[in-house]
Coordinates of C-alpha atoms in Angstrom, one line a residue:
Chain A
M13 CA -14.1 4.9 28.9
N14 CA -16.9 6.9 27.9
E15 CA -17.3 7.2 24.3
P16 CA -15.8 10.6 23.5
P17 CA -18.1 13.2 21.7
A18 CA -17.9 13.7 17.8
R19 CA -15.3 15.9 16.7
V20 CA -15.2 18.6 13.9
R21 CA -12.4 18.5 12.2
V22 CA -10.6 21.6 11.2
T23 CA -7.8 21.6 9.1
G24 CA -7.1 24.6 7.7
P25 CA -6.3 28.0 8.0
P26 CA -11.0 29.2 7.0
R27 CA -10.7 30.5 2.8
R28 CA -11.2 33.7 1.8
R29 CA -14.7 34.5 -0.1
T30 CA -12.7 35.9 -3.2
P31 CA -9.1 34.5 -4.0
L32 CA -6.5 35.9 -5.2
A33 CA -5.9 36.8 -8.8
R34 CA -2.2 35.2 -9.2
T35 CA -3.3 32.2 -5.9
R36 CA -6.2 32.0 -8.6
E37 CA -3.3 31.3 -11.9
V38 CA -1.8 29.0 -9.4
D39 CA -4.4 26.5 -8.8
A40 CA -6.4 27.0 -12.7
E41 CA -2.6 25.4 -13.0
T42 CA -1.6 28.1 -15.8
P43 CA 1.4 28.3 -17.5
L44 CA 1.5 31.6 -15.8
G45 CA 0.6 29.8 -12.4
A46 CA 3.2 28.0 -13.2
V47 CA 5.9 30.3 -13.5
Y48 CA 5.1 31.2 -10.1
L49 CA 5.2 28.0 -8.2
G50 CA 8.2 26.9 -10.4
S51 CA 10.5 30.5 -8.9
L52 CA 9.4 29.6 -5.8
L53 CA 10.7 26.2 -6.4
R54 CA 14.2 27.1 -8.2
E55 CA 14.8 29.4 -5.2
Q56 CA 14.4 26.9 -2.8
L57 CA 16.1 24.0 -4.4
W58 CA 18.8 26.4 -5.4
L59 CA 19.1 27.7 -1.9
A60 CA 19.2 24.2 0.0
V61 CA 21.8 23.4 -2.8
R62 CA 24.2 26.5 -1.1
T63 CA 24.2 25.3 2.0
L64 CA 25.0 21.9 1.1
V65 CA 28.1 22.6 -1.1
A66 CA 29.1 24.7 2.7
L67 CA 28.8 22.2 4.1
A68 CA 30.6 19.1 2.2
L69 CA 33.4 22.2 1.5
G70 CA 33.3 22.4 5.5
L71 CA 33.5 19.0 7.0
G72 CA 33.4 16.6 3.3
V73 CA 37.2 18.0 2.8
V74 CA 38.4 17.1 6.4
P75 CA 39.3 13.3 5.3
V76 CA 40.8 14.1 2.1
L77 CA 42.8 17.1 4.0
F78 CA 43.5 14.5 6.4
L79 CA 45.6 11.3 3.5
L80 CA 46.7 14.4 1.4
V81 CA 48.5 16.0 4.3
P82 CA 49.5 13.7 7.0
G83 CA 50.9 15.2 9.3
L84 CA 47.9 16.8 9.9
T85 CA 47.4 14.4 12.5
D86 CA 50.0 15.6 14.6
V87 CA 48.6 18.8 14.9
R88 CA 48.1 20.4 18.5
V89 CA 45.8 23.6 19.2
L90 CA 45.0 24.5 22.9
G91 CA 46.4 20.7 23.7
L92 CA 43.9 19.4 21.4
P93 CA 44.7 17.1 18.2
L94 CA 43.2 18.5 15.4
A95 CA 40.7 16.4 14.0
W96 CA 39.3 16.5 17.6
L97 CA 39.3 20.0 17.3
L98 CA 37.7 20.1 14.2
L99 CA 35.2 16.8 14.5
G100 CA 34.4 17.4 18.4
V101 CA 33.1 20.9 19.0
L102 CA 33.8 23.3 15.8
A103 CA 32.2 21.3 13.8
Y104 CA 27.9 21.4 16.0
P105 CA 28.6 25.6 16.1
F106 CA 29.3 25.3 11.8
L107 CA 26.2 23.0 11.4
V108 CA 24.4 25.0 13.8
L109 CA 25.5 28.9 12.0
L110 CA 24.2 26.9 8.5
G111 CA 21.4 26.2 9.6
W112 CA 20.1 29.0 10.7
R113 CA 21.4 31.0 7.7
Y114 CA 19.1 28.8 5.6
L115 CA 16.0 29.2 7.6
R116 CA 16.1 32.7 8.1
R117 CA 16.3 33.0 3.8
A118 CA 13.9 30.5 3.2
E119 CA 11.2 32.1 5.8
G120 CA 12.4 34.9 3.4
N121 CA 11.7 33.6 0.0
E122 CA 8.3 32.2 1.3
D123 CA 7.6 35.6 2.4
A124 CA 8.1 37.4 -0.7
F125 CA 6.3 34.7 -2.2
V126 CA 3.1 35.0 -0.3
E127 CA 4.7 38.7 -1.3
L128 CA 4.7 38.0 -5.1
M129 CA 1.2 37.0 -4.7
E130 CA -0.3 39.3 -2.8
A131 CA 0.2 42.3 -4.7
G132 CA -1.6 41.3 -7.8
R133 CA -4.8 42.2 -5.3
G134 CA -5.7 45.5 -7.0
P135 CA -10.0 46.6 -7.7
G136 CA -12.0 43.8 -8.6
G137 CA -9.0 41.3 -7.5
A138 CA -7.2 42.2 -11.6
P139 CA -3.4 42.4 -10.9
E140 CA -2.0 45.8 -10.7
R141 CA 0.8 44.8 -13.1
R142 CA 3.5 41.4 -14.7
P143 CA 5.1 39.4 -12.4
R144 CA 8.9 41.2 -12.2
R145 CA 10.7 37.8 -13.9
Chain B
M5 CA 33.3 -4.6 41.0
N6 CA 31.3 -5.8 44.2
P7 CA 28.5 -6.3 43.6
D8 CA 27.2 -6.3 46.8
L9 CA 27.4 -2.0 47.0
G10 CA 27.9 -1.6 43.7
A11 CA 25.0 -2.1 42.6
A12 CA 22.9 0.3 44.6
P13 CA 23.6 3.7 43.0
G14 CA 22.9 2.2 39.4
I15 CA 19.4 0.2 41.0
V16 CA 18.2 3.6 42.8
A17 CA 18.5 5.5 39.1
L18 CA 17.0 2.4 37.2
V19 CA 13.8 3.2 39.4
L20 CA 13.4 6.8 39.4
V21 CA 13.7 6.5 36.0
S22 CA 11.3 4.0 35.5
V23 CA 8.8 5.5 37.6
A24 CA 9.6 9.1 36.6
T25 CA 8.6 7.6 32.8
L26 CA 5.8 5.6 34.1
A27 CA 4.7 9.2 35.9
I28 CA 4.6 11.7 33.4
G29 CA 3.5 9.1 30.4
T30 CA 0.4 8.8 32.6
Y31 CA -0.1 12.8 33.3
G32 CA 0.1 12.5 29.3
L33 CA -3.4 10.4 29.3
R34 CA -5.0 12.1 31.3
F35 CA -5.2 14.1 27.1
S36 CA -5.0 11.3 24.7
R37 CA -8.3 10.6 23.7
T38 CA -8.4 9.9 19.5
T39 CA -6.4 7.8 17.2
S40 CA -4.6 11.4 16.6
D41 CA -3.4 11.9 19.7
F42 CA -2.3 8.9 20.5
M43 CA -0.5 8.7 16.7
V44 CA 0.8 12.8 16.3
A45 CA -0.7 14.7 19.3
S46 CA -3.4 15.7 16.9
R47 CA -0.6 18.1 15.3
T48 CA 0.3 20.8 18.2
V49 CA 3.2 20.6 19.8
R50 CA 5.3 23.6 19.5
P51 CA 9.0 23.7 18.4
R52 CA 10.6 24.5 21.7
M53 CA 9.1 21.1 23.4
N54 CA 9.0 18.9 20.2
A55 CA 12.6 20.4 19.6
S56 CA 13.7 18.9 23.1
A57 CA 11.1 15.7 22.2
I58 CA 13.1 15.0 19.1
S59 CA 16.5 15.0 20.2
G60 CA 15.3 13.3 23.9
E61 CA 14.2 9.9 21.3
Y62 CA 17.2 10.8 19.2
L63 CA 19.8 10.2 21.6
S64 CA 20.4 6.6 22.2
A65 CA 22.3 3.8 24.3
A66 CA 24.9 4.6 20.4
S67 CA 25.1 8.9 21.4
F68 CA 25.0 7.6 25.0
L69 CA 27.7 4.3 25.5
G70 CA 28.6 3.2 21.8
V71 CA 30.4 6.8 20.6
A72 CA 32.5 7.1 23.9
G73 CA 33.2 3.1 23.6
L74 CA 34.1 3.4 20.1
L75 CA 36.4 6.7 20.5
L76 CA 38.3 5.2 23.0
T77 CA 39.1 2.0 21.0
F78 CA 39.4 3.7 17.3
G79 CA 39.9 7.5 18.1
A80 CA 39.3 10.7 15.9
D81 CA 37.4 8.8 13.1
M82 CA 34.4 7.8 14.8
L83 CA 33.9 11.7 16.0
W84 CA 31.7 10.7 12.7
Y85 CA 29.2 9.0 14.6
P86 CA 28.3 12.0 15.6
V87 CA 28.3 14.8 13.4
G88 CA 27.3 12.6 10.8
W89 CA 24.1 12.3 13.2
T90 CA 23.7 16.1 13.9
A91 CA 24.7 16.8 10.7
G92 CA 21.7 14.1 8.8
Y93 CA 19.4 17.5 10.6
L94 CA 20.9 20.0 8.3
V95 CA 20.1 18.5 5.8
L96 CA 16.2 17.2 6.8
L97 CA 16.3 20.8 7.5
T98 CA 17.2 22.6 4.3
L99 CA 15.4 19.2 1.6
V100 CA 13.0 17.7 4.1
A101 CA 11.1 19.1 6.8
A102 CA 8.7 21.8 6.1
P103 CA 7.4 20.5 2.5
L104 CA 7.4 16.6 4.4
R105 CA 5.1 18.4 7.6
R106 CA 2.7 20.1 4.4
S107 CA 1.9 17.1 2.6
G108 CA -0.1 16.5 5.6
A109 CA 0.0 13.0 5.8
Y110 CA 0.6 10.4 9.0
T111 CA 4.1 8.7 8.0
L112 CA 6.5 7.3 5.5
P113 CA 4.5 5.4 3.2
D114 CA 1.4 8.4 3.9
F115 CA 3.8 10.1 2.1
A116 CA 4.3 7.1 -0.8
E117 CA 1.2 6.7 -1.4
A118 CA 0.3 10.5 -1.4
R119 CA 2.6 11.8 -3.4
L120 CA 2.1 8.4 -6.0
D121 CA -0.7 6.8 -5.8
S122 CA 0.2 3.5 -5.7
Q123 CA -0.4 0.6 -2.8
A124 CA 2.7 -0.9 -3.6
V125 CA 4.6 2.1 -2.6
R126 CA 2.9 2.1 0.6
R127 CA 3.1 -1.4 0.7
A128 CA 7.7 -1.7 0.0
C129 CA 7.6 1.4 2.5
S130 CA 6.0 -0.4 5.5
L131 CA 7.9 -2.7 5.6
L132 CA 10.6 -0.8 4.9
V133 CA 9.9 1.4 8.1
V134 CA 8.9 -2.1 10.3
G135 CA 12.6 -3.8 9.7
I136 CA 14.4 -0.2 9.9
G137 CA 12.9 0.6 13.2
W138 CA 13.5 -3.2 14.6
L139 CA 17.2 -3.3 13.3
Y140 CA 17.3 0.5 15.5
L141 CA 14.9 -1.3 18.4
L142 CA 17.6 -4.5 18.8
P143 CA 20.7 -2.5 19.6
Q144 CA 18.7 0.1 21.9
F145 CA 17.9 -4.2 23.5
Q146 CA 21.0 -5.4 23.8
G147 CA 22.8 -1.2 25.1
A148 CA 20.5 -2.6 27.6
G149 CA 21.7 -5.8 28.7
I150 CA 25.0 -4.9 29.1
T151 CA 24.2 -1.8 30.6
L152 CA 22.2 -4.3 33.7
A153 CA 24.9 -6.6 33.3
S154 CA 28.2 -4.4 34.0
A155 CA 25.5 -1.4 36.9
V156 CA 23.0 -3.7 39.1
G157 CA 25.2 -7.5 37.5
G158 CA 22.1 -8.9 36.9
P159 CA 22.5 -11.4 33.8
T160 CA 22.2 -9.4 30.4
W161 CA 18.1 -10.4 29.0
L162 CA 17.3 -9.2 32.5
G163 CA 17.7 -5.4 31.0
S164 CA 16.0 -6.2 27.6
L165 CA 12.9 -6.9 29.3
V166 CA 13.1 -4.4 31.8
V167 CA 12.6 -1.7 28.5
G168 CA 10.4 -3.7 27.1
S169 CA 7.9 -2.7 29.3
V170 CA 8.2 0.4 30.3
V171 CA 8.0 0.9 26.8
L172 CA 5.2 -1.5 25.6
I173 CA 3.3 0.4 29.1
N174 CA 3.8 3.7 28.6
V175 CA 3.0 3.7 24.4
I176 CA -0.6 1.2 25.2
S177 CA -1.2 3.8 27.2
G178 CA -0.6 6.9 26.2
G179 CA 0.3 6.2 22.3
M180 CA 2.4 9.9 21.2
R181 CA 0.4 12.7 23.8
S182 CA 2.1 10.9 26.5
I183 CA 5.1 9.9 24.6
T184 CA 6.8 13.6 23.7
L185 CA 6.4 15.1 26.8
V186 CA 8.3 12.4 27.6
Q187 CA 10.7 12.3 25.7
A188 CA 11.0 16.1 25.9
F189 CA 12.2 15.9 29.9
Q190 CA 14.8 12.9 28.9
Y191 CA 16.3 14.3 26.8
W192 CA 17.3 17.2 29.8
L193 CA 17.9 14.0 32.5
K194 CA 20.0 12.4 29.1
L195 CA 21.9 15.9 29.0
T196 CA 23.1 16.5 32.8
A197 CA 23.0 12.6 33.1
L198 CA 26.5 12.7 30.9
L199 CA 27.4 16.3 31.6
V200 CA 28.0 16.8 35.1
P201 CA 30.1 13.6 35.8
A202 CA 32.0 14.9 33.0
A203 CA 32.4 18.1 34.3
V204 CA 33.8 16.7 37.8
L205 CA 35.4 14.1 36.1
L206 CA 37.5 16.6 34.2
V207 CA 37.7 18.7 37.6
V208 CA 39.3 15.2 39.0
W209 CA 42.1 14.6 36.1
A210 CA 43.2 18.7 36.1
G211 CA 44.0 17.7 40.6
D212 CA 45.5 14.5 38.7
G213 CA 48.2 16.9 37.3
R214 CA 46.8 16.4 33.9
P215 CA 48.0 13.1 33.0
G216 CA 48.9 12.3 28.7
P217 CA 47.7 8.9 28.3
A218 CA 49.0 5.4 29.2
T219 CA 51.5 3.9 26.8
G220 CA 52.5 0.2 26.3
P221 CA 50.3 -2.5 25.7
A222 CA 47.4 -1.7 27.8
A223 CA 46.8 1.6 25.4
A224 CA 44.9 0.2 22.2
G225 CA 46.5 1.0 18.6
G226 CA 49.4 3.6 17.4
S227 CA 48.8 7.3 19.3
L228 CA 48.8 8.8 15.3
S229 CA 45.4 6.5 14.0
W230 CA 43.8 7.9 17.2
S231 CA 44.5 11.3 16.4
S232 CA 43.1 10.9 12.6
P233 CA 39.3 11.0 10.9
L234 CA 40.3 8.5 8.8
A235 CA 38.5 4.8 10.0
E236 CA 42.2 3.2 8.1
S237 CA 45.2 4.9 5.9
G238 CA 45.2 4.3 2.0
P239 CA 41.9 3.9 0.0
T240 CA 39.9 1.7 2.1
G241 CA 39.8 3.9 4.9
L242 CA 39.0 7.4 2.7
Y243 CA 35.9 4.5 2.0
L244 CA 35.1 3.1 4.9
T245 CA 35.1 7.0 6.7
Y246 CA 33.3 8.6 3.5
S247 CA 30.6 5.7 3.4
L248 CA 29.7 6.2 6.9
I249 CA 29.2 10.3 5.7
V250 CA 26.9 9.5 3.4
A251 CA 24.7 6.9 5.8
T252 CA 24.9 9.7 8.3
F253 CA 23.9 12.5 6.4
L254 CA 21.7 10.8 4.5
G255 CA 19.9 8.2 6.4
T256 CA 18.5 10.8 9.8
M257 CA 15.9 12.1 7.4
G258 CA 14.4 8.4 6.7
L259 CA 14.4 7.0 10.3
P260 CA 10.4 6.2 10.8
H261 CA 10.9 7.5 14.5
V262 CA 12.0 11.4 13.1
V263 CA 9.8 11.3 11.0
V264 CA 6.8 10.9 12.5
R265 CA 7.5 13.5 14.6
F266 CA 7.3 16.1 12.2
Y267 CA 3.9 15.9 11.6
T268 CA 2.5 16.9 15.7
N269 CA 4.3 20.4 14.2
P270 CA 1.1 22.4 13.7
D271 CA 2.8 23.7 10.2
G272 CA 6.0 23.8 8.0
R273 CA 7.4 26.5 8.8
A274 CA 7.0 25.1 12.5
A275 CA 8.9 22.0 11.2
R276 CA 11.9 24.1 10.1
R277 CA 12.1 25.7 13.5
T278 CA 12.3 22.3 14.6
T279 CA 14.2 21.1 12.9
L280 CA 16.7 24.2 13.6
V281 CA 16.5 24.0 17.4
V282 CA 17.2 20.3 17.6
L283 CA 20.2 21.0 15.6
V284 CA 21.4 23.2 19.0
L285 CA 20.8 20.6 21.4
I286 CA 21.9 17.4 19.5
G287 CA 25.5 19.4 19.1
I288 CA 25.1 20.5 22.1
F289 CA 24.9 16.7 23.7
Y290 CA 27.2 15.5 21.5
M291 CA 30.7 17.4 22.6
V292 CA 30.6 16.0 25.6
P293 CA 31.2 12.2 25.1
P294 CA 34.9 13.0 23.3
V295 CA 35.4 13.5 26.9
Y296 CA 34.6 10.2 28.1
G297 CA 37.2 8.9 25.4
A298 CA 39.8 10.6 25.6
L299 CA 39.5 10.4 29.8
G300 CA 39.3 6.8 29.0
R301 CA 42.2 6.5 27.1
V302 CA 44.1 8.5 30.2
Y303 CA 42.4 6.1 33.1
A304 CA 40.6 2.9 31.2
A305 CA 43.0 1.9 28.4
E306 CA 42.7 -1.3 30.1
L307 CA 38.3 -1.5 28.7
A308 CA 39.4 -0.9 25.2
A309 CA 41.8 -4.0 25.1
S310 CA 39.7 -6.4 26.6
G311 CA 36.8 -5.4 24.2
R312 CA 34.3 -4.0 27.0
S313 CA 34.9 0.1 26.1
D314 CA 30.7 -0.1 25.2
V315 CA 30.8 0.2 29.5
L316 CA 33.9 3.5 29.6
V317 CA 30.4 6.0 29.8
L318 CA 28.8 4.0 33.2
E319 CA 31.9 2.7 34.9
L320 CA 34.6 5.4 33.9
P321 CA 33.3 8.1 37.5
R322 CA 34.0 4.8 39.9
L323 CA 37.6 4.0 37.8
M324 CA 38.5 7.8 38.1
L325 CA 36.9 9.0 42.2
P326 CA 36.6 6.5 43.8
G327 CA 33.9 6.3 47.7
L328 CA 31.0 8.3 47.6
G329 CA 31.3 10.9 44.7
G330 CA 32.1 7.9 42.2
D331 CA 28.8 6.3 43.6
V332 CA 26.8 9.3 43.0
L333 CA 28.0 9.8 39.0
T334 CA 27.7 6.3 37.9
G335 CA 24.0 6.5 39.7
L336 CA 23.4 9.2 37.0
V337 CA 25.2 8.5 34.4
V338 CA 23.3 4.1 34.7
G339 CA 19.6 7.1 35.4
G340 CA 20.9 8.3 31.3
A341 CA 22.0 5.8 29.9
F342 CA 18.6 3.5 30.8
A343 CA 16.3 7.3 29.6
A344 CA 18.6 6.7 26.2
F345 CA 17.1 3.3 25.7
L346 CA 13.4 4.1 26.8
S347 CA 13.1 7.2 25.1
T348 CA 14.9 5.9 22.0
S349 CA 12.4 2.3 21.9
S350 CA 9.8 4.6 22.7
G351 CA 10.3 6.7 19.9
L352 CA 10.9 3.5 17.7
A353 CA 7.9 1.9 19.1
I354 CA 4.9 4.4 18.5
A355 CA 6.2 4.8 14.3
V356 CA 6.2 1.0 14.1
A357 CA 3.1 1.1 15.7
G358 CA 1.7 3.4 14.0
V359 CA 3.1 1.4 10.6
L360 CA 1.9 -2.0 11.7
S361 CA -1.9 -0.1 13.0
Q362 CA -2.4 0.7 9.4
D363 CA -1.4 -1.9 7.6
V364 CA -1.6 -5.4 9.1
T365 CA -2.9 -5.4 13.0
G366 CA -6.1 -2.6 11.6
R367 CA -7.6 -4.4 8.1
P368 CA -10.0 -6.6 8.3
Y369 CA -9.1 -10.3 9.0
A370 CA -12.1 -12.7 8.7
G371 CA -14.6 -9.9 8.9
R372 CA -13.9 -8.1 11.7
R373 CA -12.0 -4.9 12.6
L374 CA -10.0 -3.6 15.2
G375 CA -10.5 -0.2 16.4
G376 CA -7.8 2.6 16.0
V377 CA -6.6 2.6 19.3
A378 CA -6.8 -0.9 19.4
A379 CA -5.6 -2.0 16.4
F380 CA -1.9 0.8 17.7
R381 CA -1.8 -1.1 21.1
V382 CA -2.2 -5.0 18.9
G383 CA 0.9 -3.3 16.7
A384 CA 3.1 -1.9 20.1
V385 CA 3.4 -5.5 20.6
L386 CA 4.6 -6.4 17.8
A387 CA 7.0 -3.4 17.5
V388 CA 8.5 -4.1 20.9
V389 CA 8.6 -7.8 21.2
V390 CA 10.2 -9.3 18.0
P391 CA 13.4 -7.4 18.6
A392 CA 13.7 -7.7 22.0
L393 CA 13.2 -11.5 21.5
V394 CA 16.3 -11.1 18.3
S395 CA 18.6 -9.3 21.8
L396 CA 18.5 -12.1 23.1
S397 CA 20.2 -13.8 21.1
P398 CA 24.9 -13.6 21.6
S399 CA 26.2 -11.4 19.4
Q400 CA 29.9 -10.1 19.2
V401 CA 28.5 -6.7 16.9
G402 CA 28.6 -3.3 18.5
V403 CA 26.0 -1.5 19.9
A404 CA 27.0 2.2 17.5
T405 CA 28.0 -1.2 13.9
T406 CA 24.4 -2.0 14.2
V407 CA 22.9 1.6 14.9
G408 CA 25.0 2.7 11.6
L409 CA 23.2 0.2 9.7
A410 CA 20.1 1.8 10.1
F411 CA 21.3 4.0 8.8
A412 CA 23.1 2.8 5.3
V413 CA 19.3 1.0 5.0
S414 CA 17.9 4.3 5.8
A415 CA 20.4 6.6 3.7
S416 CA 19.3 3.6 0.7
T417 CA 15.8 3.9 0.0
F418 CA 14.1 7.1 2.0
C419 CA 16.6 9.2 0.9
P420 CA 15.8 8.7 -2.0
L421 CA 12.3 8.5 -1.8
L422 CA 12.1 11.4 -0.1
L423 CA 14.9 14.0 -1.7
L424 CA 13.2 13.2 -6.2
G425 CA 9.6 12.8 -4.3
I426 CA 9.7 15.9 -3.2
W427 CA 11.6 18.5 -5.9
W428 CA 11.7 16.2 -9.6
R429 CA 8.7 16.1 -10.2
G430 CA 8.8 12.9 -12.5
L431 CA 9.5 10.0 -9.7
T432 CA 6.7 7.4 -10.8
A433 CA 5.6 4.8 -9.0
A434 CA 7.5 1.9 -10.7
G435 CA 10.5 3.8 -10.7
A436 CA 10.3 4.7 -6.6
L437 CA 9.1 0.9 -6.0
A438 CA 12.4 -0.7 -8.7
G439 CA 14.5 2.6 -6.2
L440 CA 13.2 1.5 -2.5
A441 CA 14.8 -2.2 -3.8
A442 CA 17.3 -2.0 -4.6
G443 CA 18.3 0.1 -2.0
G444 CA 16.8 -1.5 0.2
L445 CA 18.0 -4.7 -0.7
G446 CA 22.1 -4.1 -1.2
S447 CA 22.2 -2.3 1.8
G448 CA 19.8 -4.9 3.4
L449 CA 21.6 -7.7 2.9
A450 CA 25.6 -6.4 3.5
A451 CA 23.5 -5.5 6.9
L452 CA 22.8 -8.7 7.4
L453 CA 26.0 -10.2 5.9
T454 CA 27.5 -7.7 8.7
L455 CA 25.4 -8.9 11.5
F456 CA 26.3 -12.5 10.7
P457 CA 30.1 -12.1 10.2
G458 CA 32.6 -13.9 8.9
W459 CA 31.1 -14.8 4.9
A460 CA 34.2 -11.8 3.2
D461 CA 37.4 -10.2 3.2
G462 CA 39.4 -7.6 1.1
W463 CA 37.5 -5.6 -0.3
L464 CA 34.3 -7.9 -0.1
E465 CA 34.3 -7.0 3.3
V466 CA 34.5 -3.3 3.0
L467 CA 32.4 -2.7 1.0
L468 CA 29.9 -4.5 2.6
R469 CA 31.2 -3.1 6.3
R470 CA 29.9 -0.2 5.0
P471 CA 27.7 -0.3 2.0
A472 CA 26.1 3.6 1.5
A473 CA 29.0 5.2 -1.0
W474 CA 27.6 3.1 -3.4
S475 CA 24.2 1.3 -2.4
V476 CA 22.5 5.2 -2.2
P477 CA 24.0 6.4 -5.4
L478 CA 21.9 3.2 -7.4
S479 CA 19.3 3.9 -5.4
F480 CA 19.3 7.4 -6.4
L481 CA 19.7 6.4 -10.9
V482 CA 17.8 3.6 -10.2
M483 CA 14.8 5.7 -9.8
V484 CA 15.2 8.1 -12.2
A485 CA 15.9 5.3 -14.6
V486 CA 13.3 3.7 -14.2
S487 CA 10.8 6.9 -13.8
R488 CA 12.3 8.7 -17.5
L489 CA 10.5 5.2 -18.7
T490 CA 7.6 5.1 -17.7
R491 CA 6.9 8.9 -17.6
D492 CA 3.8 8.4 -19.0
R493 CA 2.2 6.2 -15.9
A494 CA 3.8 9.5 -14.0
P495 CA 0.7 10.6 -11.2
L496 CA -1.5 13.2 -13.3
H497 CA -2.1 15.6 -9.6
V498 CA 1.8 16.0 -9.2
R499 CA 1.9 19.6 -9.7
R500 CA -0.6 19.9 -7.1
F501 CA 1.3 18.0 -4.6
M502 CA 3.7 20.7 -5.2
V503 CA 1.6 23.5 -4.8
R504 CA 0.6 21.4 -0.8
L505 CA 4.5 20.5 -0.8
H506 CA 6.0 24.0 -1.3
T507 CA 4.1 26.8 -0.6
P508 CA 3.8 28.4 2.7
E509 CA 0.0 27.5 4.3
A510 CA -0.7 31.1 4.9
L511 CA -1.8 31.3 1.0
D512 CA -5.2 30.9 0.3
L513 CA -4.1 28.0 -2.5
D514 CA -6.2 24.5 -4.3
R515 CA -4.0 21.7 -2.3
G516 CA -5.5 19.1 -3.9

């Protein structure tokens, strides 16, 4: 096998010449930069926790429910035992719905963060206004 | 079954799937040149293709054969396996997918080293990846043996041999680049091979006048337990069920063959979108095995009684539909089952080989050192041969049970490491190491004792059979506690690393 030609490694988007004022704050790890980053992290983590709580409430309560109400094992819906309908069919659209809502909001949070970073781009790179807190 | 005529459709399907897999793998070989190609397909795989590949890789023998068999024997509580294997991707999507991709690491040990700046944690992770990979490869080879014995009538070691050889040839020749294409193809093959026979058999069942389950001694268990989502009645049942839920929901993110796939996404957003498509694809797939379980209760109750429920999917078509129709459908399910072994074992072999080549075979020995691709190939041989040999030893543990144990170990080790590493600045190397040891030893010992049964009874047996409910919290607790104690030794670059993990790539930030 022939030796492949030496590769040029491209690892990211090309860098801008002058970084934005607010990204400079994040880069320099100033208190303000920490606030910017912290707000994104908190939003994303809170969103994930909300999604997982919905998962726990939607699916996680099923075993307890069936333990507390043993009569549920005899319930049939559309000819199927209730447990089979819940776990064999309905669980999957529920999971996809949760995932889809999460994805839209997580990307929304990131877009908001990018906007926040770029909002500071005034003449000469000075911030136009203080960030909203 | 008549082994002479009965074997024909199975053999045809087996040969077709193996040839197609090798052909697509060879096609992919033309594009594989660099080490990066071999390991992560040079990170250029688009979400839809990547999602098909992840799903194809994820739907293993346990999904294709094991779930239907378990449903036939134990009923609705076994539905937690497929639900948990799907829900695991929701947990992965919300907490891990994008940051993991953005971390820019190749494998889990790479992630641990980048986050914690520690060679010791890296080595512990490598050990765990290899251990979980082997634990997960074992049932794949066992399942292949069952399939071949049932469909073709050959000895059980033949299955391990055939699957092992095809996987080795593919992985050694093309690595990740060619495997991506193979895996994507195999998702659609597996879905077709399970869905089409299920639809036909449902029509046959309706034509028979929709008979209900047989009653009498052949029917396994009472009908009450069959429609209950609890493993047993009372507190043990509740514990077993929730422990299974914890293991499957949290174990997915730490499976080596799943994680390695995320590095093939171009960026964090693509990683998230890929995960959502995976949720859809495996959700569709997992709606099908319950059909086999329910029909099996009507037509094949004796399989459960005789303890051969793992072959339900393979034998149900012939039991319900004699003649040519049954033969064709049998060929389809045998082909699908074989695709399941090939794709999952290929993915695992790549993940394990990747880690072995970085941390074992790629190291200098006696002054000599293998090149990147050569080290990867030697690693692949090790990754496949060891579990294939172990699978030859006789064992009574079901395919899905072993897979469940792999999930439990993964949930007790990599899940805390990933979640705390991504979302908590306070994690230290010492904390991570202590947590990995506590969770890994706890769940690993429980797994070993379950694979060789007869050690314990009562609650102890229950706790060992499904360790996740205590081993996962234990691992989290130890990690947090030891990290607090060693607070002054937190890595210095952790804030910069958080920027890298969580900010969108479009922003021009210093990511370390």
